[in-house]
Amino acid sequence: LVFNDADRAENDPLEKNEFFQISPFGIEKTFSKNLISSKRLFYDFINEGELIIGLSSQKVFTGLNLLFEIIKSENSNYEFSRKINWYYSSFEGWKKIEKDQILYDETFNLMKTGIISFRFPNDFSKSSKILDQDKFYLKACSEDKADQFSLIKSIVTNAMVCKEVVTPNSSNRVD
């Protein structure tokens, strides 16, 4: 469905016709008495799936470790993407996180439970163009397959990995 500017005169203001578009940026009025901000009724998604994570903080993040708990599925119909692109919020909107800004990914692109460690660029910020203006945002995108997003059970901030080192001298061990 596409709006035609030439037909705007047929819009009866007394009928209070309005259309709203639901998008990753919230709900936007796209058609009213004096306004056509988008000629499309439906938002045009370029990705098969997107996972958006909002983060609250008074200070700018420089880095973050996120633990993703993934549910194991025996469903053979699930299709997983081997390529997940990550984006961060900035004043200009979404910007891609470069490979060297992902320090490590134990999840192998959200395929299994593990930690993803991010180092953020200096322009990681709250954005007035994206959802809640008081949050920082990360976005994971899959262009082709997105079933792994539905298998995320939980996401935990400030995650870390601990390993026990067992020494041959058992008297040093704390029980």
CSV table of C-alpha atoms in Angstrom, one decimal:
chain,number,residue,atom,x,y,z
A,1,LEU,CA,0.0,0.0,0.0
A,2,VAL,CA,1.5,3.4,-1.1
A,3,PHE,CA,0.1,6.8,-0.4
A,4,ASN,CA,-0.4,9.1,-3.3
A,5,ASP,CA,0.3,12.9,-2.7
A,6,ALA,CA,-2.2,13.8,-5.5
A,7,ASP,CA,-5.0,12.1,-3.5
A,8,ARG,CA,-4.4,14.1,-0.4
A,9,ALA,CA,-7.2,16.5,-1.2
A,10,GLU,CA,-9.6,13.6,-0.9
A,11,ASN,CA,-8.7,13.2,2.8
A,12,ASP,CA,-11.6,14.7,4.7
A,13,PRO,CA,-10.2,16.4,7.8
A,14,LEU,CA,-13.5,15.9,9.6
A,15,GLU,CA,-12.9,12.1,9.4
A,16,LYS,CA,-9.6,12.5,11.3
A,17,ASN,CA,-7.9,9.9,9.1
A,18,GLU,CA,-4.5,8.9,10.6
A,19,PHE,CA,-2.0,6.1,9.9
A,20,PHE,CA,0.7,4.9,12.3
A,21,GLN,CA,3.8,2.9,11.4
A,22,ILE,CA,5.3,0.5,13.9
A,23,SER,CA,9.1,0.3,13.4
A,24,PRO,CA,12.3,-0.4,15.3
A,25,PHE,CA,12.2,3.2,16.3
A,26,GLY,CA,8.8,3.2,17.9
A,27,ILE,CA,5.4,4.3,16.6
A,28,GLU,CA,5.3,7.2,14.2
A,29,LYS,CA,2.3,9.0,12.7
A,30,THR,CA,2.8,8.7,9.0
A,31,PHE,CA,-0.4,10.2,7.6
A,32,SER,CA,-2.8,12.8,8.9
A,33,LYS,CA,-4.6,16.0,7.8
A,34,ASN,CA,-1.5,17.9,7.0
A,35,LEU,CA,1.3,15.3,7.0
A,36,ILE,CA,2.6,12.4,4.9
A,37,SER,CA,5.9,11.5,6.5
A,38,SER,CA,6.1,8.1,4.8
A,39,LYS,CA,4.4,6.8,1.7
A,40,ARG,CA,4.6,3.3,3.0
A,41,LEU,CA,2.1,1.8,5.4
A,42,PHE,CA,4.5,-0.9,6.5
A,43,TYR,CA,8.1,-0.4,7.7
A,44,ASP,CA,10.6,-1.8,5.2
A,45,PHE,CA,12.9,-4.2,7.1
A,46,ILE,CA,16.2,-5.0,5.5
A,47,ASN,CA,17.1,-7.8,7.9
A,48,GLU,CA,15.4,-11.1,8.5
A,49,GLY,CA,15.8,-10.6,12.3
A,50,GLU,CA,17.0,-8.0,14.8
A,51,LEU,CA,17.7,-8.1,18.5
A,52,ILE,CA,17.8,-4.7,20.2
A,53,ILE,CA,19.3,-4.4,23.7
A,54,GLY,CA,18.8,-1.2,25.7
A,55,LEU,CA,21.3,-0.3,28.4
A,56,SER,CA,20.9,2.3,31.2
A,57,SER,CA,23.9,4.2,32.5
A,58,GLN,CA,24.7,7.8,33.6
A,59,LYS,CA,28.2,7.5,32.0
A,60,VAL,CA,29.2,6.4,28.5
A,61,PHE,CA,30.2,2.8,28.1
A,62,THR,CA,33.7,2.0,27.0
A,63,GLY,CA,33.3,-1.7,27.1
A,64,LEU,CA,30.8,-4.4,28.1
A,65,ASN,CA,30.7,-8.1,28.6
A,66,LEU,CA,27.3,-9.7,28.0
A,67,LEU,CA,26.4,-13.3,28.9
A,68,PHE,CA,23.9,-14.8,26.5
A,69,GLU,CA,22.0,-17.9,27.8
A,70,ILE,CA,20.9,-19.9,24.8
A,71,ILE,CA,18.2,-22.6,25.0
A,72,LYS,CA,19.3,-25.9,23.4
A,73,SER,CA,16.8,-26.9,20.7
A,74,GLU,CA,16.4,-30.3,19.1
A,75,ASN,CA,14.1,-28.7,16.5
A,76,SER,CA,15.6,-29.6,13.1
A,77,ASN,CA,13.6,-26.9,11.4
A,78,TYR,CA,15.5,-24.0,13.0
A,79,GLU,CA,17.8,-22.2,10.7
A,80,PHE,CA,20.8,-20.3,12.1
A,81,SER,CA,22.9,-17.6,10.6
A,82,ARG,CA,26.7,-17.8,10.7
A,83,LYS,CA,26.9,-14.1,10.2
A,84,ILE,CA,25.5,-11.7,12.8
A,85,ASN,CA,26.3,-8.0,12.4
A,86,TRP,CA,26.4,-5.8,15.5
A,87,TYR,CA,25.5,-2.1,15.6
A,88,TYR,CA,25.6,0.6,18.4
A,89,SER,CA,23.6,3.8,18.9
A,90,SER,CA,25.2,7.1,18.2
A,91,PHE,CA,23.8,10.7,17.6
A,92,GLU,CA,23.6,9.9,13.9
A,93,GLY,CA,21.7,6.7,14.4
A,94,TRP,CA,23.0,3.1,14.1
A,95,LYS,CA,26.7,2.5,13.3
A,96,LYS,CA,28.3,-0.9,12.7
A,97,ILE,CA,30.6,-2.4,15.3
A,98,GLU,CA,33.8,-3.4,13.6
A,99,LYS,CA,35.3,-6.8,14.1
A,100,ASP,CA,38.2,-5.5,16.2
A,101,GLN,CA,35.6,-3.9,18.6
A,102,ILE,CA,34.3,-7.4,19.5
A,103,LEU,CA,37.1,-8.6,21.7
A,104,TYR,CA,35.8,-12.2,21.9
A,105,ASP,CA,32.6,-14.1,21.2
A,106,GLU,CA,32.2,-17.4,23.1
A,107,THR,CA,28.6,-17.8,21.6
A,108,PHE,CA,29.9,-18.3,18.0
A,109,ASN,CA,27.3,-15.8,16.7
A,110,LEU,CA,24.6,-16.6,19.3
A,111,MET,CA,24.7,-20.4,18.6
A,112,LYS,CA,25.5,-21.4,22.2
A,113,THR,CA,25.6,-20.0,25.8
A,114,GLY,CA,28.6,-17.7,26.3
A,115,ILE,CA,30.0,-14.2,26.7
A,116,ILE,CA,30.5,-11.6,24.1
A,117,SER,CA,32.9,-8.8,25.0
A,118,PHE,CA,32.5,-5.4,23.3
A,119,ARG,CA,34.8,-2.4,23.2
A,120,PHE,CA,32.8,0.6,22.1
A,121,PRO,CA,34.0,3.6,20.0
A,122,ASN,CA,34.0,7.1,21.4
A,123,ASP,CA,30.7,8.0,19.7
A,124,PHE,CA,28.6,5.3,21.5
A,125,SER,CA,25.8,7.4,22.9
A,126,LYS,CA,22.2,7.9,23.7
A,127,SER,CA,20.4,8.7,20.5
A,128,SER,CA,17.3,10.9,20.1
A,129,LYS,CA,16.4,9.0,16.9
A,130,ILE,CA,16.2,5.5,18.5
A,131,LEU,CA,13.5,4.3,20.9
A,132,ASP,CA,13.9,5.6,24.5
A,133,GLN,CA,16.2,8.6,24.5
A,134,ASP,CA,17.6,7.8,27.9
A,135,LYS,CA,19.3,4.5,26.9
A,136,PHE,CA,22.3,3.3,25.0
A,137,TYR,CA,21.5,0.6,22.4
A,138,LEU,CA,23.1,-2.5,20.8
A,139,LYS,CA,21.6,-4.3,17.9
A,140,ALA,CA,22.3,-7.7,16.5
A,141,CYS,CA,21.2,-8.2,12.9
A,142,SER,CA,20.9,-11.3,10.7
A,143,GLU,CA,20.3,-10.6,7.0
A,144,ASP,CA,19.2,-14.1,6.1
A,145,LYS,CA,18.2,-16.4,9.1
A,146,ALA,CA,17.1,-15.3,12.6
A,147,ASP,CA,16.0,-18.4,14.5
A,148,GLN,CA,18.8,-18.1,17.1
A,149,PHE,CA,17.3,-14.8,18.4
A,150,SER,CA,14.2,-16.8,19.5
A,151,LEU,CA,16.4,-19.2,21.5
A,152,ILE,CA,17.9,-16.5,23.8
A,153,LYS,CA,16.7,-17.2,27.3
A,154,SER,CA,18.5,-14.4,29.1
A,155,ILE,CA,21.1,-11.7,28.7
A,156,VAL,CA,23.2,-10.7,31.7
A,157,THR,CA,25.5,-7.6,31.9
A,158,ASN,CA,29.0,-7.5,33.6
A,159,ALA,CA,29.7,-11.1,32.9
A,160,MET,CA,33.1,-12.7,33.4
A,161,VAL,CA,34.8,-16.0,33.1
A,162,CYS,CA,36.5,-17.6,36.1
A,163,LYS,CA,38.7,-20.6,36.0
A,164,GLU,CA,40.0,-22.7,38.9
A,165,VAL,CA,43.7,-23.5,38.8
A,166,VAL,CA,44.4,-26.7,40.7
A,167,THR,CA,48.0,-26.9,41.9
A,168,PRO,CA,49.7,-30.2,42.9
A,169,ASN,CA,50.1,-28.9,46.5
A,170,SER,CA,46.6,-29.6,47.9
A,171,SER,CA,47.4,-27.7,51.2
A,172,ASN,CA,46.9,-24.4,49.2
A,173,ARG,CA,43.5,-25.3,48.1
A,174,VAL,CA,40.5,-23.7,49.8
A,175,ASP,CA,37.5,-26.1,50.4
